[in-house]
GROMACS .gro file of N, CA and C in nm:
model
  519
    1UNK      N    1   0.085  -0.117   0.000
    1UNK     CA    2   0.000   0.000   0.000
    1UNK      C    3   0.090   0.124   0.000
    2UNK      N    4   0.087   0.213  -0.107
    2UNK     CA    5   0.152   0.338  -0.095
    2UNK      C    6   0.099   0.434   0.017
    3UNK      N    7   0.237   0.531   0.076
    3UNK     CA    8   0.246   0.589   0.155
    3UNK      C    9   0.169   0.706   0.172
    4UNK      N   10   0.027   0.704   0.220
    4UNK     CA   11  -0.016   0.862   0.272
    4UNK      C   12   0.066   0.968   0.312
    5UNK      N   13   0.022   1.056   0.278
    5UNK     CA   14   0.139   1.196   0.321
    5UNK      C   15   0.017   1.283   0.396
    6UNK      N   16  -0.050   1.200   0.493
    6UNK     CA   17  -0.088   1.317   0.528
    6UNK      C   18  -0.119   1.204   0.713
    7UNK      N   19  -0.150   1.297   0.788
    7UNK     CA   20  -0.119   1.255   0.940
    7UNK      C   21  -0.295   1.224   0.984
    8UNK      N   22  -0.259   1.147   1.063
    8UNK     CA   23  -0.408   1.066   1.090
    8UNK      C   24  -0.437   1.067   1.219
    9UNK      N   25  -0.517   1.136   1.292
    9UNK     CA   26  -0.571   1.103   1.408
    9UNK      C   27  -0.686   1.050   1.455
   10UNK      N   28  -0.586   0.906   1.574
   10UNK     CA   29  -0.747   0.876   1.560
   10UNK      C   30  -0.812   0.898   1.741
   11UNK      N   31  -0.915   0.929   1.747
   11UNK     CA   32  -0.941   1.004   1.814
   11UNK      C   33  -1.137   0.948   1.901
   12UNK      N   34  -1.113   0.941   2.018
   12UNK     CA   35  -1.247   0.870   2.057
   12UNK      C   36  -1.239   0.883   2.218
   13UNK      N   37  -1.337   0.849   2.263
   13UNK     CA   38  -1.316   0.890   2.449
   13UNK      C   39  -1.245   0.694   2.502
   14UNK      N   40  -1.225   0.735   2.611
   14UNK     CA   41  -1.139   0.621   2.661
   14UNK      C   42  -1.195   0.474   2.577
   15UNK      N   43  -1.136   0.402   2.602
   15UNK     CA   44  -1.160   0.249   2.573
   15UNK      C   45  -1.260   0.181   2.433
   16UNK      N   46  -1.235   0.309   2.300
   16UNK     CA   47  -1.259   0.291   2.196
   16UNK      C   48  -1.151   0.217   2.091
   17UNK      N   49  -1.073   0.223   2.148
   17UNK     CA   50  -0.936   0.115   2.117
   17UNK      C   51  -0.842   0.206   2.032
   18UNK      N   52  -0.803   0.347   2.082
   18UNK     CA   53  -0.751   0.400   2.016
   18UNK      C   54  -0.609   0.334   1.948
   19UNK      N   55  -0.547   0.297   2.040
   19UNK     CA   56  -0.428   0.248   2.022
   19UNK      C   57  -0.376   0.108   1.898
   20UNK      N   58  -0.488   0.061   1.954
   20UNK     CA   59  -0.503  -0.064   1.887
   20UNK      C   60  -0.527  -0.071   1.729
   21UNK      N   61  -0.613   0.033   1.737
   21UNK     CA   62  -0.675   0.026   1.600
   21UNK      C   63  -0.541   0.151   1.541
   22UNK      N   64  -0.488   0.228   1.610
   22UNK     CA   65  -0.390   0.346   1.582
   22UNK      C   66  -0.287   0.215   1.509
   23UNK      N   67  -0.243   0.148   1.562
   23UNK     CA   68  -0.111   0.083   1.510
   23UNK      C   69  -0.198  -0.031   1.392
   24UNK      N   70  -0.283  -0.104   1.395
   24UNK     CA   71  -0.331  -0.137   1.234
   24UNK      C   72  -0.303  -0.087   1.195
   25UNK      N   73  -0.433   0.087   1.181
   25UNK     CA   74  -0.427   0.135   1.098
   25UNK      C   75  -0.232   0.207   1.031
   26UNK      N   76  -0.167   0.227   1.110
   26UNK     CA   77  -0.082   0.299   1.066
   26UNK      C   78   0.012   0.175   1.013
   27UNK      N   79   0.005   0.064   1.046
   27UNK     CA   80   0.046  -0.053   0.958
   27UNK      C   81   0.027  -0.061   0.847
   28UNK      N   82  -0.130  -0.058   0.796
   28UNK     CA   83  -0.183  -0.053   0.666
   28UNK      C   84  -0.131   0.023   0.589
   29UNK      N   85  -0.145   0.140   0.685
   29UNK     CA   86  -0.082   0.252   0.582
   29UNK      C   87   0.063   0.250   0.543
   30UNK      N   88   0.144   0.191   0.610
   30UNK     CA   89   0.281   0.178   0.630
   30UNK      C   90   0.326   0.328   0.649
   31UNK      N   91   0.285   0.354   0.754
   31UNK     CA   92   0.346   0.488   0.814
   31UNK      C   93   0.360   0.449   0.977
   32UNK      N   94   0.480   0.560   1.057
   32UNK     CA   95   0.460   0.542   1.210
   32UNK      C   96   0.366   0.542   1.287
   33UNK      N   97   0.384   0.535   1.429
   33UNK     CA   98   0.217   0.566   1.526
   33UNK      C   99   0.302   0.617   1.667
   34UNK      N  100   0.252   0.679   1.677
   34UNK     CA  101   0.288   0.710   1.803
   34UNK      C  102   0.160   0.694   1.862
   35UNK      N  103   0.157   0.712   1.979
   35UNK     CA  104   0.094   0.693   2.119
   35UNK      C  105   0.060   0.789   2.207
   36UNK      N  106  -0.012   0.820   2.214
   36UNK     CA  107  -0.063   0.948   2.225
   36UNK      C  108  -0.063   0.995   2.382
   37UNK      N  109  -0.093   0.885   2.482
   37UNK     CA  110  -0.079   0.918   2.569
   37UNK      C  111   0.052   0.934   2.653
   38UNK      N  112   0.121   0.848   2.550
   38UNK     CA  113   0.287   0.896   2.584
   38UNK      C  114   0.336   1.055   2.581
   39UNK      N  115   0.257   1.144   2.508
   39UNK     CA  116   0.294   1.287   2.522
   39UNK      C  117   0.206   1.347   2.643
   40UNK      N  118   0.167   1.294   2.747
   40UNK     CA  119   0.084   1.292   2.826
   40UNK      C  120   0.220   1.348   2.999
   41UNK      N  121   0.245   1.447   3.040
   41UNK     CA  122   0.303   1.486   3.132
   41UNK      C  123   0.297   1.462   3.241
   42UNK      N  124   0.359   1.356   3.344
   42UNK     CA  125   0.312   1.269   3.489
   42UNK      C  126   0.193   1.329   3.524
   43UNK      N  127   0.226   1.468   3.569
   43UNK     CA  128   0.123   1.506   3.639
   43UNK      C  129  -0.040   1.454   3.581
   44UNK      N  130  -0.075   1.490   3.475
   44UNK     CA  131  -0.160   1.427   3.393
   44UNK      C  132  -0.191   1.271   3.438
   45UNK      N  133  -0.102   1.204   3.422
   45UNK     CA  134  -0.146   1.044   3.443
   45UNK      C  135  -0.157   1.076   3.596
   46UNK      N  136  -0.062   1.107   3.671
   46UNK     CA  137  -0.126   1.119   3.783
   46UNK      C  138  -0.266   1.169   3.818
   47UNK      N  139  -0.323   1.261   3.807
   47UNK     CA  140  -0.434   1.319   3.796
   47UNK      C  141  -0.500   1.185   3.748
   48UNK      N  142  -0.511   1.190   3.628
   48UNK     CA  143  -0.649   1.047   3.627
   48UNK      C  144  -0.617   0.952   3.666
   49UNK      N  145  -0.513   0.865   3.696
   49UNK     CA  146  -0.485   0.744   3.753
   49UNK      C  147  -0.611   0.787   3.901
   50UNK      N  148  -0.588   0.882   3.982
   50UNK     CA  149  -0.652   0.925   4.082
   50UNK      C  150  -0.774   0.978   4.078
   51UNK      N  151  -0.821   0.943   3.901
   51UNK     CA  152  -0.971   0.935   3.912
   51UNK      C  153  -1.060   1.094   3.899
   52UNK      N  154  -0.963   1.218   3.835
   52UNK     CA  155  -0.983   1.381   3.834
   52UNK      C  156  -0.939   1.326   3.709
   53UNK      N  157  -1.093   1.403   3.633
   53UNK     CA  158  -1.057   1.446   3.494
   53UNK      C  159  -0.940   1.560   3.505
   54UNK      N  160  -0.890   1.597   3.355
   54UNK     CA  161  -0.819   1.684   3.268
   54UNK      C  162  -0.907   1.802   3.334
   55UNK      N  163  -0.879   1.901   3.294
   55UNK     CA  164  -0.898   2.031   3.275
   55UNK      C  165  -0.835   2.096   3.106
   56UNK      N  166  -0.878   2.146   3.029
   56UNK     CA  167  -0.819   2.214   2.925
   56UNK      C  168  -0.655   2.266   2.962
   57UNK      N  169  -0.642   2.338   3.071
   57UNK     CA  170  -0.475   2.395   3.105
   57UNK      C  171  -0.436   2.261   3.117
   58UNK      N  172  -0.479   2.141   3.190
   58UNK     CA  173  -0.374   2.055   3.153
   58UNK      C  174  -0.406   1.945   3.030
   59UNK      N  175  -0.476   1.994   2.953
   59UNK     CA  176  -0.486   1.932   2.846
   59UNK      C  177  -0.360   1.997   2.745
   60UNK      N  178  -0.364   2.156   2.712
   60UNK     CA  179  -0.283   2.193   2.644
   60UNK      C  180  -0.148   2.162   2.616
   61UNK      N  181  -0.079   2.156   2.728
   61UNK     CA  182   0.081   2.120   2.647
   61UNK      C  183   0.065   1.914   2.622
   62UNK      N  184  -0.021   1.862   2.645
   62UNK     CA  185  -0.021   1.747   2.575
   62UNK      C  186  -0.072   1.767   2.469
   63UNK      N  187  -0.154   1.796   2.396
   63UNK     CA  188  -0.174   1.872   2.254
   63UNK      C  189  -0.115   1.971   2.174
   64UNK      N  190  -0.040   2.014   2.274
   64UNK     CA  191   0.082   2.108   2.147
   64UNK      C  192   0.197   2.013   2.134
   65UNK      N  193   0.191   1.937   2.235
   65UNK     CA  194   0.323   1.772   2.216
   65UNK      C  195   0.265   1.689   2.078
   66UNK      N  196   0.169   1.665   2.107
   66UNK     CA  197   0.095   1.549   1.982
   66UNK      C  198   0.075   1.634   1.876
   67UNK      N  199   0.116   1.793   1.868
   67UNK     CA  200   0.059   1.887   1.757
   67UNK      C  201   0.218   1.895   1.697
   68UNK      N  202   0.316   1.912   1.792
   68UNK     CA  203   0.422   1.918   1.727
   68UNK      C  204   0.490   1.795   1.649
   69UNK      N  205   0.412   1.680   1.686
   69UNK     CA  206   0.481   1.536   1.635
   69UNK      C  207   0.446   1.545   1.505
   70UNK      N  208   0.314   1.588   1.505
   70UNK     CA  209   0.216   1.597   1.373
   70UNK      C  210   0.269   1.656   1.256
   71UNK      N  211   0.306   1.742   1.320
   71UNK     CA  212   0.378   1.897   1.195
   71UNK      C  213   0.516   1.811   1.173
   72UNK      N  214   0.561   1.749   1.271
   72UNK     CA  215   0.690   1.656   1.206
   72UNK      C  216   0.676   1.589   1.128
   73UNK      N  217   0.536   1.521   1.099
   73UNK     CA  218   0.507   1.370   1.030
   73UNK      C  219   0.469   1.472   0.871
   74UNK      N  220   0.445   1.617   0.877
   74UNK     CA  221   0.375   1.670   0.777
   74UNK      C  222   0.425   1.628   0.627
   75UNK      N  223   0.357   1.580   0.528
   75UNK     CA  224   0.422   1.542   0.394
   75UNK      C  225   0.467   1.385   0.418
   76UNK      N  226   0.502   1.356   0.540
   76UNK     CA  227   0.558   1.229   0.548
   76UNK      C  228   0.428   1.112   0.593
   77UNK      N  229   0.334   1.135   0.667
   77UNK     CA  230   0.242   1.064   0.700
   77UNK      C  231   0.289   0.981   0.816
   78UNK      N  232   0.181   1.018   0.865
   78UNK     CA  233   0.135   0.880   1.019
   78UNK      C  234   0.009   0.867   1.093
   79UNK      N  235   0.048   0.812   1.258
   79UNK     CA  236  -0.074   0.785   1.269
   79UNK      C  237  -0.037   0.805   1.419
   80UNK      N  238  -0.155   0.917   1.497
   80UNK     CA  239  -0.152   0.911   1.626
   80UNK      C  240  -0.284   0.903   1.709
   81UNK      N  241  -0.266   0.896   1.807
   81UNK     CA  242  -0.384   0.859   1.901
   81UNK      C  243  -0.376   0.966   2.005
   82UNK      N  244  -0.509   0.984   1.966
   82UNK     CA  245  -0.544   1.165   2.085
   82UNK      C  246  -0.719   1.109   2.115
   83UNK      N  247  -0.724   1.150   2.242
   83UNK     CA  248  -0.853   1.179   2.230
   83UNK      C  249  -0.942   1.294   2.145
   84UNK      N  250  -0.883   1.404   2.156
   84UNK     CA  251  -0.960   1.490   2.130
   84UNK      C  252  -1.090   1.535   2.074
   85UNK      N  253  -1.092   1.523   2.230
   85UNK     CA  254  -1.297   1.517   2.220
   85UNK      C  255  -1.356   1.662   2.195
   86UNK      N  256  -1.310   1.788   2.193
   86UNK     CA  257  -1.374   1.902   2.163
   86UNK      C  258  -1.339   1.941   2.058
   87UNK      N  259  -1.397   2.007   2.001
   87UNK     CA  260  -1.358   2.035   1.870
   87UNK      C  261  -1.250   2.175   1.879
   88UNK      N  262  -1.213   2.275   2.006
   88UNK     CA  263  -1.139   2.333   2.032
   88UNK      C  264  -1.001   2.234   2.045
   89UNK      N  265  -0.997   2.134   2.075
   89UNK     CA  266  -0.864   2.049   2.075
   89UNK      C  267  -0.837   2.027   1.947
   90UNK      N  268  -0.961   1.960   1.887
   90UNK     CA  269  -0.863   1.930   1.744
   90UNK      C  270  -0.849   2.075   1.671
   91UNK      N  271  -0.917   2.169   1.706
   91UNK     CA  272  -0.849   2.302   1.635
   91UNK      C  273  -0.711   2.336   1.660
   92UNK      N  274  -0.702   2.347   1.778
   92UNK     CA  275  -0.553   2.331   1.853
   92UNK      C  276  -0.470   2.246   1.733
   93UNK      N  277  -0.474   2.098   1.761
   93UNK     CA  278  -0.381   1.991   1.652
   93UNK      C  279  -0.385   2.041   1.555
   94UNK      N  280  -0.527   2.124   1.457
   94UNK     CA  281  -0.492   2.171   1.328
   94UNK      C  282  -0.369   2.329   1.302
   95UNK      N  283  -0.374   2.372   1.432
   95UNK     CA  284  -0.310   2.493   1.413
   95UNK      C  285  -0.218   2.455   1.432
   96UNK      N  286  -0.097   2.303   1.440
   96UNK     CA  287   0.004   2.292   1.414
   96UNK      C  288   0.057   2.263   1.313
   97UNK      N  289  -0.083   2.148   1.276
   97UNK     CA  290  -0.048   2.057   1.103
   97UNK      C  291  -0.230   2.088   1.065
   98UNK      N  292  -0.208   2.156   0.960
   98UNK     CA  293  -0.344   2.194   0.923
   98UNK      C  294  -0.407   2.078   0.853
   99UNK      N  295  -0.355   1.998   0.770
   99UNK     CA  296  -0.358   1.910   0.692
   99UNK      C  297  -0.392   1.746   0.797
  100UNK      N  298  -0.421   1.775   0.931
  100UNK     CA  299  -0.454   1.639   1.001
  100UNK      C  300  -0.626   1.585   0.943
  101UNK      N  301  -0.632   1.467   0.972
  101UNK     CA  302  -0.751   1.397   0.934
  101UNK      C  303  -0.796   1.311   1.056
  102UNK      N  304  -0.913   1.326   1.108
  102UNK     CA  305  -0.936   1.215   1.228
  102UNK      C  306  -1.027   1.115   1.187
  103UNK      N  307  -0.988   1.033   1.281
  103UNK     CA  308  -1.100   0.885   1.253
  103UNK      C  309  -1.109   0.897   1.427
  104UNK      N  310  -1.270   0.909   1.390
  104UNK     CA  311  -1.347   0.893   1.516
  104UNK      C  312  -1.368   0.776   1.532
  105UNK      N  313  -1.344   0.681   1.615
  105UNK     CA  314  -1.384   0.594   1.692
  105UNK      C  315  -1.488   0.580   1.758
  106UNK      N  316  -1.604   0.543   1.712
  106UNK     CA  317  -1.736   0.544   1.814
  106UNK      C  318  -1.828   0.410   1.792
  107UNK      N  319  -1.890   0.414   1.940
  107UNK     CA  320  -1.969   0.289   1.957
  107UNK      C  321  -2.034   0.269   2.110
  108UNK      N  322  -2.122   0.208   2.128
  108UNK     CA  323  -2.246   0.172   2.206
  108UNK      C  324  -2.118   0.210   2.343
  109UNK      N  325  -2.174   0.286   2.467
  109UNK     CA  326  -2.169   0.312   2.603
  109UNK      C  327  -2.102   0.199   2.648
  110UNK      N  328  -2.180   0.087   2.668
  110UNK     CA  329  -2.134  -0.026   2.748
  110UNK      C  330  -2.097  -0.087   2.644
  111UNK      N  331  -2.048  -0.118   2.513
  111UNK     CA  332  -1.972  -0.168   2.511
  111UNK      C  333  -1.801  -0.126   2.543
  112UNK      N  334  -1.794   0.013   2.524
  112UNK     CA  335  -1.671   0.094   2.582
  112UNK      C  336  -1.636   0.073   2.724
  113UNK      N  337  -1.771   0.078   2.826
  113UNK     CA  338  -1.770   0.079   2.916
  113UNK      C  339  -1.720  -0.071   3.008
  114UNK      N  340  -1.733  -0.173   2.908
  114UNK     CA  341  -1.703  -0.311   2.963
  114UNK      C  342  -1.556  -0.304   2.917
  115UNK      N  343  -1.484  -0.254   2.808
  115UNK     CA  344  -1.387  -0.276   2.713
  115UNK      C  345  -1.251  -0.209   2.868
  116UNK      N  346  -1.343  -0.077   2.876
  116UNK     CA  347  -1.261  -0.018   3.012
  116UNK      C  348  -1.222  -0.058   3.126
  117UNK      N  349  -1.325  -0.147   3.154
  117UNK     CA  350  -1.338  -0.238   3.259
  117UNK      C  351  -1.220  -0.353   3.277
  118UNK      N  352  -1.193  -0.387   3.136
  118UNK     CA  353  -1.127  -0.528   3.160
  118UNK      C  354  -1.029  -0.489   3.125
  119UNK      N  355  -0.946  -0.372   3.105
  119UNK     CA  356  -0.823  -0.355   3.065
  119UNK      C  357  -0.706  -0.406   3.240
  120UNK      N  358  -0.609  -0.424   3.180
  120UNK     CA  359  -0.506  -0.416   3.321
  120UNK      C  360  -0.407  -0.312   3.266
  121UNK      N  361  -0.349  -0.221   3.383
  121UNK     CA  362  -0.204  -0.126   3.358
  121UNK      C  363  -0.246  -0.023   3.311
  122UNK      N  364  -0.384   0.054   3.244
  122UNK     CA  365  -0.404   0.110   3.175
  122UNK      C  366  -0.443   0.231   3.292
  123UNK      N  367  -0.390   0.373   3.352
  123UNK     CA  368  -0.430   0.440   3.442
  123UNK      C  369  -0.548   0.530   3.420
  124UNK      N  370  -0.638   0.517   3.281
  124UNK     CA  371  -0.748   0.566   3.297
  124UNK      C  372  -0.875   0.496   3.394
  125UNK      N  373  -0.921   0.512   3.471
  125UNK     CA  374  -1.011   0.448   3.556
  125UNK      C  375  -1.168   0.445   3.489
  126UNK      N  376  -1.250   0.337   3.498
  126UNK     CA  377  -1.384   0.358   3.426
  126UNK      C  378  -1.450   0.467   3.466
  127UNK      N  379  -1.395   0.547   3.641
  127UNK     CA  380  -1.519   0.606   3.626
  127UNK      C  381  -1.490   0.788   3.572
  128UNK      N  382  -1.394   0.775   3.482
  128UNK     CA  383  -1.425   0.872   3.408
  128UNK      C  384  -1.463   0.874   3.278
  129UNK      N  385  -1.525   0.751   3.245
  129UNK     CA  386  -1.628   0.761   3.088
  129UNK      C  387  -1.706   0.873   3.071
  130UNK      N  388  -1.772   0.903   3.239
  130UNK     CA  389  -1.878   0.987   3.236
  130UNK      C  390  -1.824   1.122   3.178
  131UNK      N  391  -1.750   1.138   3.256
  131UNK     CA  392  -1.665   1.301   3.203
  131UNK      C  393  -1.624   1.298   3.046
  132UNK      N  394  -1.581   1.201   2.982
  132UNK     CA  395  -1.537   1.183   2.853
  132UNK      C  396  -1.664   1.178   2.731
  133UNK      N  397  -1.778   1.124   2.773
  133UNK     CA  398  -1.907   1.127   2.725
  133UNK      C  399  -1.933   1.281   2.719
  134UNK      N  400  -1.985   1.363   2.830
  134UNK     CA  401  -1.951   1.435   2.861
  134UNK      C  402  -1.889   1.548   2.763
  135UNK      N  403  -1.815   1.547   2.773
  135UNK     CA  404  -1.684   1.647   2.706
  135UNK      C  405  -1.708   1.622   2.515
  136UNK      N  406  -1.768   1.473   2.491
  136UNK     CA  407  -1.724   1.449   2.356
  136UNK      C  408  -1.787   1.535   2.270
  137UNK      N  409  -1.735   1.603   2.191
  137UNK     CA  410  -1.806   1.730   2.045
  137UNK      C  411  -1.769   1.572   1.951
  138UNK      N  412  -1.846   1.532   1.844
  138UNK     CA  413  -1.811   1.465   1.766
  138UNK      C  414  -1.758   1.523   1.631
  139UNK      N  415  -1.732   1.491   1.542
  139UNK     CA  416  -1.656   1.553   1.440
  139UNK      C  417  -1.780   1.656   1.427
  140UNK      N  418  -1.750   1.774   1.327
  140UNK     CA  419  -1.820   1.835   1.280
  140UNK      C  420  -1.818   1.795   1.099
  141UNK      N  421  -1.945   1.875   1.013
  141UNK     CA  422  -1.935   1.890   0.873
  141UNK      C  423  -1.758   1.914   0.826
  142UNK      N  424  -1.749   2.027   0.886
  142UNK     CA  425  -1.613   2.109   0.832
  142UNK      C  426  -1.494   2.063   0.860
  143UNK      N  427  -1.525   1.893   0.939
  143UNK     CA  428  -1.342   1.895   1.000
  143UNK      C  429  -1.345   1.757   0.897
  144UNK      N  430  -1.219   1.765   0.835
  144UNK     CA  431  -1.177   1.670   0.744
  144UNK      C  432  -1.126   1.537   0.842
  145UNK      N  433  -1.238   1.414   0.810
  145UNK     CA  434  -1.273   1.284   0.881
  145UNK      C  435  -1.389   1.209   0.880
  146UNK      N  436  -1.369   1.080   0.940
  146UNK     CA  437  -1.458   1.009   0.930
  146UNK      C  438  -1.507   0.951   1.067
  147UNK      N  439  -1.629   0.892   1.097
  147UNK     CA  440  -1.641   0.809   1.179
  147UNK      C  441  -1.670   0.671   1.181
  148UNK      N  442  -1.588   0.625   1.255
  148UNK     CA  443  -1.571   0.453   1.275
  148UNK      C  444  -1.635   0.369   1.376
  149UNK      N  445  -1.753   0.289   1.349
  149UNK     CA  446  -1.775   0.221   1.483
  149UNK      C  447  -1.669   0.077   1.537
  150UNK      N  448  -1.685   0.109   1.640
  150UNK     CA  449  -1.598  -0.012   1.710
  150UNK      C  450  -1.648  -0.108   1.746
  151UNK      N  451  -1.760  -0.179   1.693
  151UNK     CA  452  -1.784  -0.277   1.717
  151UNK      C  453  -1.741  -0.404   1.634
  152UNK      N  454  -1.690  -0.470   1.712
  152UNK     CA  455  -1.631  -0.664   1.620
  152UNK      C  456  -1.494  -0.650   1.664
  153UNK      N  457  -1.438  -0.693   1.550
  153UNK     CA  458  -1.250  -0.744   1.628
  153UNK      C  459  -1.186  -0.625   1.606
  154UNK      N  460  -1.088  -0.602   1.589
  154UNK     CA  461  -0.994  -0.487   1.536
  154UNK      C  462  -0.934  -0.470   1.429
  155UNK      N  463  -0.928  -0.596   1.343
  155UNK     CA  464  -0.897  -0.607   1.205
  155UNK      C  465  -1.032  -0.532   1.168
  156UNK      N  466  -1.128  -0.556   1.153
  156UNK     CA  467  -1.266  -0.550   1.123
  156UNK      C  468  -1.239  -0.416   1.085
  157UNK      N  469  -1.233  -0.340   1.226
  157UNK     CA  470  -1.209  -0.232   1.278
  157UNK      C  471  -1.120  -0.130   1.194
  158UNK      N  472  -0.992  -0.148   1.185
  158UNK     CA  473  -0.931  -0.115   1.082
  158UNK      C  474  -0.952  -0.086   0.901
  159UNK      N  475  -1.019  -0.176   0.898
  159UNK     CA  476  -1.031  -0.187   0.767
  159UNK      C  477  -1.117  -0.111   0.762
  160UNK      N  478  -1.225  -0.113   0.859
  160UNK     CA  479  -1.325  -0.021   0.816
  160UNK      C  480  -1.288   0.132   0.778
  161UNK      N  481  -1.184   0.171   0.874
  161UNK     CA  482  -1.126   0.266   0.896
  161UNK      C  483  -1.038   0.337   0.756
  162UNK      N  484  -0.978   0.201   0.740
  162UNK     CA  485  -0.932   0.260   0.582
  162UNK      C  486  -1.008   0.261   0.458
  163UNK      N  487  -1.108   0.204   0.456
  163UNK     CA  488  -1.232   0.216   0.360
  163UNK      C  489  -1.283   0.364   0.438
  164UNK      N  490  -1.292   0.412   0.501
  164UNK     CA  491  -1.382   0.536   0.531
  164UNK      C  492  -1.294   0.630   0.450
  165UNK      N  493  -1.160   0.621   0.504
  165UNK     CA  494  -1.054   0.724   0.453
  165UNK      C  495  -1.061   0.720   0.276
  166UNK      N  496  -1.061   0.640   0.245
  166UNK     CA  497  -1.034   0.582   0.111
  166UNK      C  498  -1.152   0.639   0.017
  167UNK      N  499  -1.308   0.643   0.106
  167UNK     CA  500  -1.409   0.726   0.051
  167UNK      C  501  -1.414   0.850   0.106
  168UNK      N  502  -1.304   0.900   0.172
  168UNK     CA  503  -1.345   1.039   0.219
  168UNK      C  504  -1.277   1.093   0.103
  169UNK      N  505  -1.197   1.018  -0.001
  169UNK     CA  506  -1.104   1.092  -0.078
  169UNK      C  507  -0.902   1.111  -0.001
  170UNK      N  508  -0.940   1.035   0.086
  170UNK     CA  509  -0.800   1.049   0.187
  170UNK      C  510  -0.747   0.919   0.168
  171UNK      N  511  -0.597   0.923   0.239
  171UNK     CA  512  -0.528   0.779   0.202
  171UNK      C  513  -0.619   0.674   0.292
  172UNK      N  514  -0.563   0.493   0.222
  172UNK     CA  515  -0.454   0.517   0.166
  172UNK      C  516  -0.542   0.514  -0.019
  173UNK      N  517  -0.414   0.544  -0.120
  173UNK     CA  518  -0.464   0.622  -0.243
  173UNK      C  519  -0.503   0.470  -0.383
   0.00000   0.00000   0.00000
């Protein structure tokens, strides 16, 4: 599969499988992935490990981190994993790399909500779905993307993902 040149976020509230489906998809594409919550600053994991949503101030410099990776990947293509549930965040990511594309990740409450449940190591706690529900703006008309449900395996999942892209007119080409 030839190389997209353009940066992919994929983007959904906790336990939509960002990650999972982030590294397929950026397989498929044969481009990198980073990890989104790796640009994530202790304090941050601390904070929700302990069960306190984000706040926007400490949302920001983890989104100008995942904004600056972006603008690195620009022309070159990849694939990262952000939540970014308001549409002021992904404005943020676009005002680094204007040219980003998200794949929303979405699907039924409890099934997210069980998916959250059974993870191990993972320091988001279930009971901030509510806040993430909550908080979620879903794509708009105007933001260049698609949405993906998460329901079935993750291959499934993927593919769907690159068939969305593929009819949005986006990679892969």
């Amino acid at each position: 599969m030839r190389t997209p040149h353009v940066v992919v976020v994929v983007m959904g509230v906790s336990g939509t499988g960002k990650t999972t489906i982030g590294l397929l998809l950026a397989a498929r594409l044969g481009v990198p992935y980073a990890e989104g919550d790796d640009f994530h600053p202790e304090a941050n994991v601390a904070k929700m490990s302990a069960g306190t949503p984000l706040d926007d101030a400490d949302r920001g410099p983890w989104l100008d981190a995942i904004g600056a990776w972006a603008r690195g990947r620009a022309g070159l293509g990849g694939v990262v994993s952000c939540s970014a549930l308001k549409r002021v965040y992904r404005d943020r990511l676009r005002a680094a790399e204007p040219g980003l594309v998200f794949v929303h990740l979405v699907g039924d409450r409890a099934l997210i909500e069980n998916r959250v449940s059974h993870r191990k190591g993972h320091f988001m706690p279930t009971a901030l779905l509510d806040s993430q529900f909550a908080t979620l703006q879903p794509l708009e008309a105007d933001e260049a993307g698609v949405a993906v449900d998460v329901a079935g395996a993750p291959e499934e999942i993927a593919d769907r993902a690159v068939t969305a892209l593929r009819d949005l007119g986006r990679p892969p080409s």
